[in-house]
């Protein structure tokens, strides 16, 4: 195992050097210098391929590429961005192309995808994702803006492609532990950038605050477009750090990850993202609930249900009036005024509900919800045309079937992990499961903060981690149920 880990580390390091060289080539100045750098990089690439081919590293190429791919997703578009029409080539998109090519070569040498497919225990999830893409493609038939639809499907396809790549490449817990470690390490780097943003007012060109008003420059954005996107990532990372600290064997690592979780919370506080703070509170409540003894869990669940019911009864009048207003309020013709942010968010949801009703629940078509909010407004959204709610974004674009399907898939993954946590005993497995569970809940709450989640690639990386974790744990459980002779216990 150590030999395999060392080989994967060598291969990943070699690829990282090549990728850094490619970035250097892209940043070269004059044409002659650019040509010399490109020739040197090409020569280095050929030498690396020959070395991998003739050494023991060849078997680790796919996994190593995926490790590097995961790391590059955290860089967003901060180091390399090449515009080709409406298509932008970033580092992680370049790595996606490389990973897909390697997967196709690997599949061709393994009797097609059959051998790889047999190792997958989340086939239902993968079929749903394929159906989502197919439905989105068909929805272009009634979409008002086909161009917006194609752009959206491109982003969706990139995200779904990562999930497939992750499921096919990571088949062991130790590989997912490396995945988890890469997430924590790259988040730590982003936390440093966030601190620089706050204390110096320096923003990267990828930020919408770059070159903006001075009073806004202390918001941490790291490599993201705005602070809300960054805060949503940190809600997941907070629980990754917390789960690692809880399950770490060495005190030094425990202290370090606790400090990083505290720093994540501090940065979230600096972003002023109320949804992300609420997500942390919800995740912490669930995290504590997980470790309660059986009887206390039962009593806690009953108490929580009683409090919820009491709250509903106490505020039933206000709740009913709000619901009546939501469903009966007529579209406001003065759609271009200014209004409160909470009212705007309500108008987003009301508009989405009207669009769904007008399309008989099929949705306005892939990527067209923003088009409708801008060109066919029903309520005042203060010149903002993104719905700021991930579930509403999915349902508004793709209809009730896909919206309910996504929520059902997400819930099924959550329930599967929760049940598995009751059975596992190894520290690594507990760490991965607990971090994934709390992260899932936190993301679901904080996903009402970003303007759109479809272009936040870390969401797809996280979802790929969760799906792959369920698949690997299911596979290990099935293998443990079978004796060496092939007979179930």
Coordinates of C-alpha atoms in Angstrom, one line a residue, residues 119-122 170-173 467-477:
X119 CA -17.3 -1.8 -9.4
X120 CA -19.9 0.9 -9.0
X121 CA -22.6 0.8 -6.4
X122 CA -24.3 4.1 -7.1
X170 CA -11.5 6.2 -6.6
X171 CA -12.3 2.7 -5.5
X172 CA -10.6 2.6 -2.1
X173 CA -11.0 4.5 1.2
X467 CA -21.3 9.8 -4.3
X468 CA -18.0 8.1 -4.5
X469 CA -17.8 7.6 -0.7
X470 CA -21.2 5.9 -0.8
X471 CA -20.1 3.6 -3.7
X472 CA -16.8 2.6 -2.0
X473 CA -18.4 1.9 1.4
X474 CA -21.2 -0.1 -0.3
X475 CA -18.6 -2.1 -2.2
X476 CA -16.5 -2.8 0.9
X477 CA -19.6 -3.9 2.8

